[in-house]
């Protein structure tokens, strides 16, 4: 028990710090090393470690990574972004169009992937128009996080919650629709209100080369959109296991005469899959000690306790590790949707709150646009507080 508790504490300390002193490890490396240590020291057998991994979640996550790779290689995200950036509208309307499109895409194709594909194109498009890209990039990150909360396939933690708790896809979408739409409108209002304070950029960056972005391929895009639409219909109206349906869709996309499988598989976030595997093993071992049950009993199963714990842990250890810790406490009917919504909406608070934020900030930096933690917090904090207030009020009425 002591060994498991020590390994668990070290792993989650690494989740907080993003690494461990004197070692070249990120969160994925720490989680994997923790799982290896538990097997190496006999706390778990290799068979027990394998059985602790929730395979349906990994299959669903992998399948949607393949689907998103199809959309990236087909140039769909770039095409959408450039079309929006070229709209002959004012700053507030441009921000609204960008945020609405990103939120809708993130609900289906995963927020991290959408930010990875859209952020550099949007930054360049804003600079060419002579406007400060920061508000639009912050709007991108906020909209991606909020929009991804709308479905059980919008982000990794929602996939995990939906699969482990066996939440109905349609019922969750209906539950999340109102708080997501209201939160998105409030986020736009907060950022649009600050647009008048932002000066225009006088010297835009030079035009980027034609080959800097994936060129638009109508056929590959149509294939990806067809598979995505079919999967959503299957999730909404059938009882076919989501991971099996998604894996079937991924297999169909891999059978291509033009896109080589190594390109598509090269865009799969293998590190995220390994992070899930490591955390599954570490959390399973910790739960077997009984310490997790004691901690959750002290936390309580009330709506308020779960709401606060999810908010705090999502910004301390990141949302995926937080959700894994709190899933055993999700025993009430409201708990699954609350865990999904709050863990996702809380990601807007700070840059480190979600991978989507980090992706956007890194993309801006590569374009010579600096978004420090203060500038992000000026938007992220009010957006998070507003969206969590909406979610809290919604669940208070529903419960």
mmCIF file of C-alpha atoms in Angstrom:
data_model
loop_
_atom_site.group_PDB
_atom_site.id
_atom_site.type_symbol
_atom_site.label_atom_id
_atom_site.label_comp_id
_atom_site.label_asym_id
_atom_site.label_seq_id
_atom_site.Cartn_x
_atom_site.Cartn_y
_atom_site.Cartn_z
ATOM 1 C CA UNK A 1 0.000 0.000 0.000
ATOM 2 C CA UNK A 2 2.819 2.388 0.865
ATOM 3 C CA UNK A 3 4.553 1.824 -2.466
ATOM 4 C CA UNK A 4 1.345 2.455 -4.412
ATOM 5 C CA UNK A 5 0.609 5.611 -2.410
ATOM 6 C CA UNK A 6 4.135 6.939 -3.017
ATOM 7 C CA UNK A 7 3.996 6.213 -6.759
ATOM 8 C CA UNK A 8 0.542 7.783 -6.978
ATOM 9 C CA UNK A 9 1.731 10.910 -5.132
ATOM 10 C CA UNK A 10 4.796 11.264 -7.369
ATOM 11 C CA UNK A 11 2.749 10.808 -10.552
ATOM 12 C CA UNK A 12 0.190 13.420 -9.569
ATOM 13 C CA UNK A 13 2.898 15.784 -8.367
ATOM 14 C CA UNK A 14 4.285 15.459 -11.872
ATOM 15 C CA UNK A 15 0.828 16.206 -13.276
ATOM 16 C CA UNK A 16 0.804 19.428 -11.233
ATOM 17 C CA UNK A 17 4.342 20.506 -12.136
ATOM 18 C CA UNK A 18 4.252 19.268 -15.716
ATOM 19 C CA UNK A 19 7.458 17.327 -15.062
ATOM 20 C CA UNK A 20 9.815 16.148 -12.348
ATOM 21 C CA UNK A 21 12.994 17.933 -11.192
ATOM 22 C CA UNK A 22 16.238 16.694 -12.754
ATOM 23 C CA UNK A 23 14.430 14.369 -15.181
ATOM 24 C CA UNK A 24 13.485 15.018 -18.798
ATOM 25 C CA UNK A 25 9.907 13.836 -18.360
ATOM 26 C CA UNK A 26 6.606 15.409 -19.310
ATOM 27 C CA UNK A 27 3.203 14.347 -17.978
ATOM 28 C CA UNK A 28 3.012 11.404 -20.365
ATOM 29 C CA UNK A 29 6.444 10.142 -19.360
ATOM 30 C CA UNK A 30 5.610 10.467 -15.676
ATOM 31 C CA UNK A 31 2.355 8.517 -16.002
ATOM 32 C CA UNK A 32 4.069 5.776 -18.001
ATOM 33 C CA UNK A 33 6.984 5.579 -15.559
ATOM 34 C CA UNK A 34 4.548 5.308 -12.648
ATOM 35 C CA UNK A 35 2.750 2.400 -14.315
ATOM 36 C CA UNK A 36 6.077 0.691 -15.041
ATOM 37 C CA UNK A 37 7.184 1.146 -11.414
ATOM 38 C CA UNK A 38 4.005 -0.497 -10.101
ATOM 39 C CA UNK A 39 4.570 -3.539 -12.306
ATOM 40 C CA UNK A 40 8.311 -3.670 -11.700
ATOM 41 C CA UNK A 41 7.934 -3.647 -7.893
ATOM 42 C CA UNK A 42 5.139 -6.210 -7.905
ATOM 43 C CA UNK A 43 2.231 -3.988 -6.891
ATOM 44 C CA UNK A 44 0.461 -5.169 -10.066
ATOM 45 C CA UNK A 45 1.103 -8.056 -12.400
ATOM 46 C CA UNK A 46 1.373 -7.243 -16.103
ATOM 47 C CA UNK A 47 -2.024 -8.933 -16.590
ATOM 48 C CA UNK A 48 -3.630 -6.812 -13.859
ATOM 49 C CA UNK A 49 -2.137 -3.669 -15.361
ATOM 50 C CA UNK A 50 -3.511 -4.591 -18.789
ATOM 51 C CA UNK A 51 -6.959 -5.321 -17.348
ATOM 52 C CA UNK A 52 -7.042 -1.907 -15.633
ATOM 53 C CA UNK A 53 -6.906 -0.131 -19.000
ATOM 54 C CA UNK A 54 -10.344 0.888 -20.265
ATOM 55 C CA UNK A 55 -10.005 -0.267 -23.855
ATOM 56 C CA UNK A 56 -13.291 1.210 -25.197
ATOM 57 C CA UNK A 57 -12.115 4.715 -24.262
ATOM 58 C CA UNK A 58 -8.763 4.228 -26.001
ATOM 59 C CA UNK A 59 -10.423 2.829 -29.128
ATOM 60 C CA UNK A 60 -12.866 5.730 -29.324
ATOM 61 C CA UNK A 61 -10.099 8.282 -28.783
ATOM 62 C CA UNK A 62 -7.836 6.656 -31.385
ATOM 63 C CA UNK A 63 -10.643 6.446 -33.935
ATOM 64 C CA UNK A 64 -11.476 10.130 -33.684
ATOM 65 C CA UNK A 65 -7.792 10.993 -33.959
ATOM 66 C CA UNK A 66 -7.788 9.170 -37.306
ATOM 67 C CA UNK A 67 -10.942 11.039 -38.363
ATOM 68 C CA UNK A 68 -9.393 14.378 -37.414
ATOM 69 C CA UNK A 69 -6.218 13.431 -39.305
ATOM 70 C CA UNK A 70 -8.361 12.866 -42.395
ATOM 71 C CA UNK A 71 -9.854 16.350 -42.036
ATOM 72 C CA UNK A 72 -6.445 17.971 -41.510
ATOM 73 C CA UNK A 73 -4.853 16.255 -44.504
ATOM 74 C CA UNK A 74 -7.878 17.156 -46.624
ATOM 75 C CA UNK A 75 -7.318 20.849 -45.806
ATOM 76 C CA UNK A 76 -10.805 21.249 -44.347
ATOM 77 C CA UNK A 77 -9.834 23.247 -41.268
ATOM 78 C CA UNK A 78 -7.644 25.587 -43.310
ATOM 79 C CA UNK A 79 -10.393 26.113 -45.882
ATOM 80 C CA UNK A 80 -12.980 26.965 -43.213
ATOM 81 C CA UNK A 81 -10.626 29.347 -41.422
ATOM 82 C CA UNK A 82 -9.639 31.235 -44.572
ATOM 83 C CA UNK A 83 -13.269 31.552 -45.651
ATOM 84 C CA UNK A 84 -14.227 33.031 -42.286
ATOM 85 C CA UNK A 85 -11.204 35.348 -42.212
ATOM 86 C CA UNK A 86 -12.164 36.727 -45.626
ATOM 87 C CA UNK A 87 -15.695 37.706 -44.576
ATOM 88 C CA UNK A 88 -16.368 41.430 -45.213
ATOM 89 C CA UNK A 89 -17.595 42.099 -41.675
ATOM 90 C CA UNK A 90 -16.522 44.120 -38.675
ATOM 91 C CA UNK A 91 -14.336 42.859 -35.812
ATOM 92 C CA UNK A 92 -17.167 41.730 -33.518
ATOM 93 C CA UNK A 93 -18.978 39.858 -36.295
ATOM 94 C CA UNK A 94 -15.710 38.266 -37.436
ATOM 95 C CA UNK A 95 -15.068 37.113 -33.886
ATOM 96 C CA UNK A 96 -18.592 35.680 -33.657
ATOM 97 C CA UNK A 97 -18.235 33.772 -36.923
ATOM 98 C CA UNK A 98 -14.855 32.336 -35.925
ATOM 99 C CA UNK A 99 -16.015 31.295 -32.461
ATOM 100 C CA UNK A 100 -19.249 29.721 -33.733
ATOM 101 C CA UNK A 101 -17.406 27.703 -36.380
ATOM 102 C CA UNK A 102 -14.691 26.558 -33.976
ATOM 103 C CA UNK A 103 -17.234 25.547 -31.323
ATOM 104 C CA UNK A 104 -19.207 23.490 -33.842
ATOM 105 C CA UNK A 105 -16.071 21.792 -35.172
ATOM 106 C CA UNK A 106 -14.792 21.066 -31.668
ATOM 107 C CA UNK A 107 -18.024 19.327 -30.708
ATOM 108 C CA UNK A 108 -17.307 16.656 -33.327
ATOM 109 C CA UNK A 109 -13.608 16.648 -34.207
ATOM 110 C CA UNK A 110 -11.997 17.314 -30.769
ATOM 111 C CA UNK A 111 -10.933 20.727 -29.518
ATOM 112 C CA UNK A 112 -7.184 20.098 -29.437
ATOM 113 C CA UNK A 113 -7.020 19.054 -33.091
ATOM 114 C CA UNK A 114 -9.182 21.989 -34.189
ATOM 115 C CA UNK A 115 -6.932 24.461 -32.353
ATOM 116 C CA UNK A 116 -3.809 22.836 -33.787
ATOM 117 C CA UNK A 117 -5.102 23.235 -37.353
ATOM 118 C CA UNK A 118 -6.902 26.579 -37.073
ATOM 119 C CA UNK A 119 -4.649 28.683 -34.804
ATOM 120 C CA UNK A 120 -1.728 29.341 -37.216
ATOM 121 C CA UNK A 121 -4.042 30.050 -40.151
ATOM 122 C CA UNK A 122 -6.192 32.413 -38.095
ATOM 123 C CA UNK A 123 -3.153 34.248 -36.720
ATOM 124 C CA UNK A 124 -1.759 34.816 -40.211
ATOM 125 C CA UNK A 125 -5.147 35.874 -41.587
ATOM 126 C CA UNK A 126 -5.594 38.472 -38.829
ATOM 127 C CA UNK A 127 -2.118 39.878 -39.385
ATOM 128 C CA UNK A 128 -2.794 40.204 -43.106
ATOM 129 C CA UNK A 129 -5.962 42.156 -42.328
ATOM 130 C CA UNK A 130 -3.941 44.454 -40.076
ATOM 131 C CA UNK A 131 -5.795 43.512 -36.889
ATOM 132 C CA UNK A 132 -4.440 42.229 -33.616
ATOM 133 C CA UNK A 133 -4.803 38.415 -33.698
ATOM 134 C CA UNK A 134 -4.727 37.994 -29.901
ATOM 135 C CA UNK A 135 -8.464 38.501 -29.204
ATOM 136 C CA UNK A 136 -9.355 36.153 -32.036
ATOM 137 C CA UNK A 137 -6.879 33.518 -30.865
ATOM 138 C CA UNK A 138 -8.224 33.786 -27.326
ATOM 139 C CA UNK A 139 -11.720 33.474 -28.758
ATOM 140 C CA UNK A 140 -10.548 30.386 -30.645
ATOM 141 C CA UNK A 141 -9.276 28.713 -27.468
ATOM 142 C CA UNK A 142 -12.362 29.631 -25.426
ATOM 143 C CA UNK A 143 -14.780 28.529 -28.153
ATOM 144 C CA UNK A 144 -12.917 25.259 -28.696
ATOM 145 C CA UNK A 145 -13.124 24.380 -25.007
ATOM 146 C CA UNK A 146 -16.753 25.442 -24.625
ATOM 147 C CA UNK A 147 -17.893 23.824 -27.867
ATOM 148 C CA UNK A 148 -16.176 20.545 -27.039
ATOM 149 C CA UNK A 149 -18.314 20.287 -23.895
ATOM 150 C CA UNK A 150 -21.432 19.918 -26.062
ATOM 151 C CA UNK A 151 -20.896 16.236 -26.869
ATOM 152 C CA UNK A 152 -19.289 13.090 -25.510
ATOM 153 C CA UNK A 153 -16.764 13.098 -28.365
ATOM 154 C CA UNK A 154 -15.635 16.730 -28.155
ATOM 155 C CA UNK A 155 -12.569 16.132 -25.985
ATOM 156 C CA UNK A 156 -10.677 13.262 -24.340
ATOM 157 C CA UNK A 157 -12.161 13.679 -20.856
ATOM 158 C CA UNK A 158 -15.709 13.647 -22.214
ATOM 159 C CA UNK A 159 -14.946 10.472 -24.171
ATOM 160 C CA UNK A 160 -13.644 8.905 -20.960
ATOM 161 C CA UNK A 161 -16.686 9.956 -18.932
ATOM 162 C CA UNK A 162 -19.136 8.820 -21.588
ATOM 163 C CA UNK A 163 -17.506 5.433 -22.031
ATOM 164 C CA UNK A 164 -16.868 4.593 -18.366
ATOM 165 C CA UNK A 165 -20.272 5.793 -17.120
ATOM 166 C CA UNK A 166 -22.074 4.573 -20.256
ATOM 167 C CA UNK A 167 -23.847 7.899 -20.731
ATOM 168 C CA UNK A 168 -26.403 8.103 -23.591
ATOM 169 C CA UNK A 169 -25.052 10.322 -26.358
ATOM 170 C CA UNK A 170 -28.302 12.127 -27.158
ATOM 171 C CA UNK A 171 -29.313 12.633 -23.515
ATOM 172 C CA UNK A 172 -25.975 14.199 -22.679
ATOM 173 C CA UNK A 173 -26.090 16.487 -25.737
ATOM 174 C CA UNK A 174 -29.523 17.750 -24.693
ATOM 175 C CA UNK A 175 -28.296 18.298 -21.139
ATOM 176 C CA UNK A 176 -25.243 20.242 -22.292
ATOM 177 C CA UNK A 177 -26.843 22.262 -25.094
ATOM 178 C CA UNK A 178 -28.218 25.181 -23.078
ATOM 179 C CA UNK A 179 -25.176 25.835 -20.822
ATOM 180 C CA UNK A 180 -22.835 25.493 -23.823
ATOM 181 C CA UNK A 181 -24.766 27.942 -26.015
ATOM 182 C CA UNK A 182 -25.196 30.492 -23.230
ATOM 183 C CA UNK A 183 -21.537 30.157 -22.200
ATOM 184 C CA UNK A 184 -20.420 30.623 -25.810
ATOM 185 C CA UNK A 185 -22.522 33.786 -26.159
ATOM 186 C CA UNK A 186 -21.116 35.182 -22.913
ATOM 187 C CA UNK A 187 -17.559 34.366 -23.976
ATOM 188 C CA UNK A 188 -18.102 36.226 -27.256
ATOM 189 C CA UNK A 189 -19.577 39.220 -25.407
ATOM 190 C CA UNK A 190 -16.630 39.387 -22.981
ATOM 191 C CA UNK A 191 -14.023 39.225 -25.742
ATOM 192 C CA UNK A 192 -15.943 41.503 -28.142
ATOM 193 C CA UNK A 193 -16.275 44.140 -25.436
ATOM 194 C CA UNK A 194 -12.489 44.217 -25.161
ATOM 195 C CA UNK A 195 -11.972 44.477 -28.914
ATOM 196 C CA UNK A 196 -12.422 48.258 -28.783
ATOM 197 C CA UNK A 197 -9.434 48.461 -26.422
ATOM 198 C CA UNK A 198 -7.124 46.642 -28.822
ATOM 199 C CA UNK A 199 -5.149 48.743 -31.311
ATOM 200 C CA UNK A 200 -4.817 47.668 -34.904
ATOM 201 C CA UNK A 201 -1.613 46.053 -36.082
ATOM 202 C CA UNK A 202 0.210 48.445 -38.375
ATOM 203 C CA UNK A 203 2.711 46.008 -39.903
ATOM 204 C CA UNK A 204 1.225 42.674 -40.880
ATOM 205 C CA UNK A 205 3.438 39.679 -41.491
ATOM 206 C CA UNK A 206 4.426 38.947 -45.077
ATOM 207 C CA UNK A 207 2.327 36.480 -47.000
ATOM 208 C CA UNK A 208 3.084 32.869 -46.170
ATOM 209 C CA UNK A 209 3.917 30.422 -48.923
ATOM 210 C CA UNK A 210 1.155 28.509 -50.673
ATOM 211 C CA UNK A 211 2.468 25.183 -49.351
ATOM 212 C CA UNK A 212 2.498 26.341 -45.737
ATOM 213 C CA UNK A 213 -0.997 24.925 -45.225
ATOM 214 C CA UNK A 214 -2.649 21.711 -46.345
ATOM 215 C CA UNK A 215 -4.362 22.328 -49.674
ATOM 216 C CA UNK A 216 -8.099 21.793 -49.815
ATOM 217 C CA UNK A 217 -9.105 18.395 -51.199
ATOM 218 C CA UNK A 218 -12.898 18.213 -51.745
ATOM 219 C CA UNK A 219 -12.961 14.413 -52.046
ATOM 220 C CA UNK A 220 -10.947 13.700 -48.877
ATOM 221 C CA UNK A 221 -12.932 16.308 -46.977
ATOM 222 C CA UNK A 222 -16.223 14.822 -48.182
ATOM 223 C CA UNK A 223 -15.108 11.364 -47.039
ATOM 224 C CA UNK A 224 -14.260 12.649 -43.584
ATOM 225 C CA UNK A 225 -17.479 14.617 -43.240
ATOM 226 C CA UNK A 226 -19.536 11.631 -44.411
ATOM 227 C CA UNK A 227 -17.953 9.350 -41.817
ATOM 228 C CA UNK A 228 -18.366 11.982 -39.084
ATOM 229 C CA UNK A 229 -22.050 12.495 -39.956
ATOM 230 C CA UNK A 230 -22.660 8.749 -40.055
ATOM 231 C CA UNK A 231 -21.043 8.291 -36.643
ATOM 232 C CA UNK A 232 -23.116 11.059 -35.061
ATOM 233 C CA UNK A 233 -26.293 9.464 -36.471
ATOM 234 C CA UNK A 234 -25.213 6.062 -35.130
ATOM 235 C CA UNK A 235 -24.464 7.547 -31.705
ATOM 236 C CA UNK A 236 -27.796 9.360 -31.577
ATOM 237 C CA UNK A 237 -30.170 6.723 -32.868
ATOM 238 C CA UNK A 238 -28.636 3.272 -32.355
ATOM 239 C CA UNK A 239 -27.250 1.157 -29.522
ATOM 240 C CA UNK A 240 -24.167 0.129 -31.497
ATOM 241 C CA UNK A 241 -21.162 0.514 -29.148
ATOM 242 C CA UNK A 242 -19.563 3.880 -29.860
ATOM 243 C CA UNK A 243 -16.013 2.557 -29.893
ATOM 244 C CA UNK A 244 -16.895 -0.177 -32.420
ATOM 245 C CA UNK A 245 -18.716 2.244 -34.716
ATOM 246 C CA UNK A 246 -15.878 4.781 -34.509
ATOM 247 C CA UNK A 247 -13.226 2.121 -35.138
ATOM 248 C CA UNK A 248 -15.158 0.965 -38.194
ATOM 249 C CA UNK A 249 -15.233 4.531 -39.484
ATOM 250 C CA UNK A 250 -11.497 4.915 -38.899
ATOM 251 C CA UNK A 251 -10.864 1.690 -40.792
ATOM 252 C CA UNK A 252 -12.852 2.946 -43.769
ATOM 253 C CA UNK A 253 -10.829 6.172 -43.833
ATOM 254 C CA UNK A 254 -7.524 4.292 -43.678
ATOM 255 C CA UNK A 255 -8.505 2.470 -46.882
ATOM 256 C CA UNK A 256 -7.480 5.296 -49.190
ATOM 257 C CA UNK A 257 -5.809 5.329 -52.594
ATOM 258 C CA UNK A 258 -4.368 8.831 -52.103
ATOM 259 C CA UNK A 259 -3.658 9.367 -48.393
ATOM 260 C CA UNK A 260 -1.005 6.974 -47.147
ATOM 261 C CA UNK A 261 -1.769 5.365 -43.808
ATOM 262 C CA UNK A 262 1.581 6.490 -42.368
ATOM 263 C CA UNK A 263 0.542 10.128 -42.853
ATOM 264 C CA UNK A 264 -2.749 9.597 -41.070
ATOM 265 C CA UNK A 265 -1.259 7.528 -38.257
ATOM 266 C CA UNK A 266 1.535 10.066 -37.964
ATOM 267 C CA UNK A 267 -1.050 12.655 -36.895
ATOM 268 C CA UNK A 268 -2.432 10.405 -34.142
ATOM 269 C CA UNK A 269 -1.553 11.762 -30.698
ATOM 270 C CA UNK A 270 0.166 8.643 -29.422
ATOM 271 C CA UNK A 271 1.453 10.507 -26.364
ATOM 272 C CA UNK A 272 -2.094 11.219 -25.212
ATOM 273 C CA UNK A 273 -3.002 7.548 -25.610
ATOM 274 C CA UNK A 274 0.040 6.565 -23.541
ATOM 275 C CA UNK A 275 -0.927 9.147 -20.902
ATOM 276 C CA UNK A 276 -4.341 7.503 -20.623
ATOM 277 C CA UNK A 277 -2.775 4.044 -20.313
ATOM 278 C CA UNK A 278 -0.381 5.140 -17.569
ATOM 279 C CA UNK A 279 -3.072 6.930 -15.587
ATOM 280 C CA UNK A 280 -5.483 3.997 -15.892
ATOM 281 C CA UNK A 281 -2.862 1.715 -14.309
ATOM 282 C CA UNK A 282 -1.810 4.143 -11.567
ATOM 283 C CA UNK A 283 -5.375 5.035 -10.586
ATOM 284 C CA UNK A 284 -6.472 1.395 -10.580
ATOM 285 C CA UNK A 285 -3.661 0.470 -8.197
ATOM 286 C CA UNK A 286 -4.459 3.423 -5.933
ATOM 287 C CA UNK A 287 -8.165 2.568 -5.839
ATOM 288 C CA UNK A 288 -7.320 -1.034 -4.876
ATOM 289 C CA UNK A 289 -5.646 0.255 -1.697
ATOM 290 C CA UNK A 290 -8.903 1.742 -0.437
ATOM 291 C CA UNK A 291 -7.300 5.162 0.038
ATOM 292 C CA UNK A 292 -9.178 6.605 -2.919
ATOM 293 C CA UNK A 293 -12.511 5.486 -1.464
ATOM 294 C CA UNK A 294 -11.649 7.164 1.861
ATOM 295 C CA UNK A 295 -10.722 10.413 0.121
ATOM 296 C CA UNK A 296 -13.898 10.391 -1.966
ATOM 297 C CA UNK A 297 -15.996 9.639 1.115
ATOM 298 C CA UNK A 298 -14.489 12.682 2.795
ATOM 299 C CA UNK A 299 -15.249 14.716 -0.326
ATOM 300 C CA UNK A 300 -18.893 13.652 -0.323
ATOM 301 C CA UNK A 301 -21.169 12.924 -3.248
ATOM 302 C CA UNK A 302 -23.154 16.155 -3.247
ATOM 303 C CA UNK A 303 -23.435 18.295 -6.348
ATOM 304 C CA UNK A 304 -21.616 21.240 -4.754
ATOM 305 C CA UNK A 305 -18.665 19.129 -3.596
ATOM 306 C CA UNK A 306 -18.236 17.490 -6.991
ATOM 307 C CA UNK A 307 -18.548 20.844 -8.773
ATOM 308 C CA UNK A 308 -15.825 22.505 -6.648
ATOM 309 C CA UNK A 309 -13.525 19.473 -6.679
ATOM 310 C CA UNK A 310 -13.732 19.224 -10.468
ATOM 311 C CA UNK A 311 -13.033 22.929 -10.915
ATOM 312 C CA UNK A 312 -10.014 22.917 -8.603
ATOM 313 C CA UNK A 313 -8.450 19.649 -9.717
ATOM 314 C CA UNK A 314 -8.900 20.438 -13.419
ATOM 315 C CA UNK A 315 -6.689 23.504 -12.991
ATOM 316 C CA UNK A 316 -4.209 21.814 -10.652
ATOM 317 C CA UNK A 317 -3.498 18.471 -12.318
ATOM 318 C CA UNK A 318 -5.236 19.089 -15.720
ATOM 319 C CA UNK A 319 -8.669 17.876 -16.699
ATOM 320 C CA UNK A 320 -7.943 14.288 -17.818
ATOM 321 C CA UNK A 321 -6.121 13.270 -14.592
ATOM 322 C CA UNK A 322 -8.762 15.132 -12.569
ATOM 323 C CA UNK A 323 -11.587 13.252 -14.257
ATOM 324 C CA UNK A 324 -9.862 9.912 -13.670
ATOM 325 C CA UNK A 325 -9.582 10.734 -9.977
ATOM 326 C CA UNK A 326 -13.202 11.828 -9.633
ATOM 327 C CA UNK A 327 -14.944 9.211 -11.786
ATOM 328 C CA UNK A 328 -15.509 6.839 -8.821
ATOM 329 C CA UNK A 329 -17.435 9.666 -7.109
ATOM 330 C CA UNK A 330 -19.760 10.082 -10.099
ATOM 331 C CA UNK A 331 -22.536 7.907 -8.674
ATOM 332 C CA UNK A 332 -25.536 10.229 -8.986
ATOM 333 C CA UNK A 333 -27.465 10.741 -12.257
ATOM 334 C CA UNK A 334 -26.265 14.347 -12.517
ATOM 335 C CA UNK A 335 -22.640 13.506 -11.817
ATOM 336 C CA UNK A 336 -21.539 12.441 -15.306
ATOM 337 C CA UNK A 337 -22.788 15.527 -17.178
ATOM 338 C CA UNK A 338 -21.551 17.800 -14.381
ATOM 339 C CA UNK A 339 -18.096 16.226 -14.431
ATOM 340 C CA UNK A 340 -17.907 16.591 -18.226
ATOM 341 C CA UNK A 341 -19.120 20.186 -18.368
ATOM 342 C CA UNK A 342 -17.204 21.574 -15.399
ATOM 343 C CA UNK A 343 -13.888 19.866 -16.212
ATOM 344 C CA UNK A 344 -14.077 21.244 -19.760
ATOM 345 C CA UNK A 345 -15.301 24.758 -18.993
ATOM 346 C CA UNK A 346 -12.703 25.099 -16.214
ATOM 347 C CA UNK A 347 -9.996 24.663 -18.833
ATOM 348 C CA UNK A 348 -10.381 28.283 -19.956
ATOM 349 C CA UNK A 349 -9.222 29.705 -16.627
ATOM 350 C CA UNK A 350 -5.440 29.622 -17.174
ATOM 351 C CA UNK A 351 -3.147 28.790 -20.076
ATOM 352 C CA UNK A 352 -2.194 25.474 -18.457
ATOM 353 C CA UNK A 353 -5.865 24.601 -17.884
ATOM 354 C CA UNK A 354 -6.183 22.805 -21.221
ATOM 355 C CA UNK A 355 -4.013 21.566 -24.059
ATOM 356 C CA UNK A 356 -6.085 23.703 -26.446
ATOM 357 C CA UNK A 357 -4.885 26.872 -24.693
ATOM 358 C CA UNK A 358 -1.261 25.770 -24.863
ATOM 359 C CA UNK A 359 -1.582 24.939 -28.569
ATOM 360 C CA UNK A 360 -3.002 28.379 -29.361
ATOM 361 C CA UNK A 361 -0.358 30.220 -27.321
ATOM 362 C CA UNK A 362 2.452 28.231 -28.989
ATOM 363 C CA UNK A 363 1.019 28.887 -32.464
ATOM 364 C CA UNK A 364 0.857 32.620 -31.699
ATOM 365 C CA UNK A 365 4.447 32.664 -30.457
ATOM 366 C CA UNK A 366 5.670 31.073 -33.682
ATOM 367 C CA UNK A 367 4.004 33.984 -35.525
ATOM 368 C CA UNK A 368 5.750 36.534 -33.320
ATOM 369 C CA UNK A 369 2.581 37.190 -31.292
ATOM 370 C CA UNK A 370 3.051 36.931 -27.548
ATOM 371 C CA UNK A 371 0.188 35.856 -25.291
ATOM 372 C CA UNK A 372 1.470 35.813 -21.719
ATOM 373 C CA UNK A 373 -0.450 34.466 -18.727
ATOM 374 C CA UNK A 374 -1.738 37.938 -17.773
ATOM 375 C CA UNK A 375 -3.241 38.655 -21.162
ATOM 376 C CA UNK A 376 -4.794 35.217 -21.269
ATOM 377 C CA UNK A 377 -6.143 35.559 -17.716
ATOM 378 C CA UNK A 378 -7.833 38.880 -18.562
ATOM 379 C CA UNK A 379 -10.030 36.867 -20.907
ATOM 380 C CA UNK A 380 -9.849 33.368 -19.445
ATOM 381 C CA UNK A 381 -10.851 34.244 -15.890
ATOM 382 C CA UNK A 382 -14.080 36.166 -16.688
ATOM 383 C CA UNK A 383 -15.027 33.654 -19.406
ATOM 384 C CA UNK A 384 -14.524 30.743 -16.997
ATOM 385 C CA UNK A 385 -16.398 32.408 -14.151
ATOM 386 C CA UNK A 386 -19.308 33.288 -16.450
ATOM 387 C CA UNK A 387 -19.526 29.813 -18.005
ATOM 388 C CA UNK A 388 -19.251 28.033 -14.655
ATOM 389 C CA UNK A 389 -21.945 30.301 -13.218
ATOM 390 C CA UNK A 390 -24.182 29.284 -16.123
ATOM 391 C CA UNK A 391 -23.380 25.592 -15.595
ATOM 392 C CA UNK A 392 -23.927 25.887 -11.837
ATOM 393 C CA UNK A 393 -27.280 27.596 -12.289
ATOM 394 C CA UNK A 394 -28.323 25.030 -14.888
ATOM 395 C CA UNK A 395 -27.545 22.064 -12.640
ATOM 396 C CA UNK A 396 -29.153 23.788 -9.658
ATOM 397 C CA UNK A 397 -32.387 24.023 -11.638
ATOM 398 C CA UNK A 398 -32.084 20.507 -13.038
ATOM 399 C CA UNK A 399 -31.219 18.818 -9.740
#
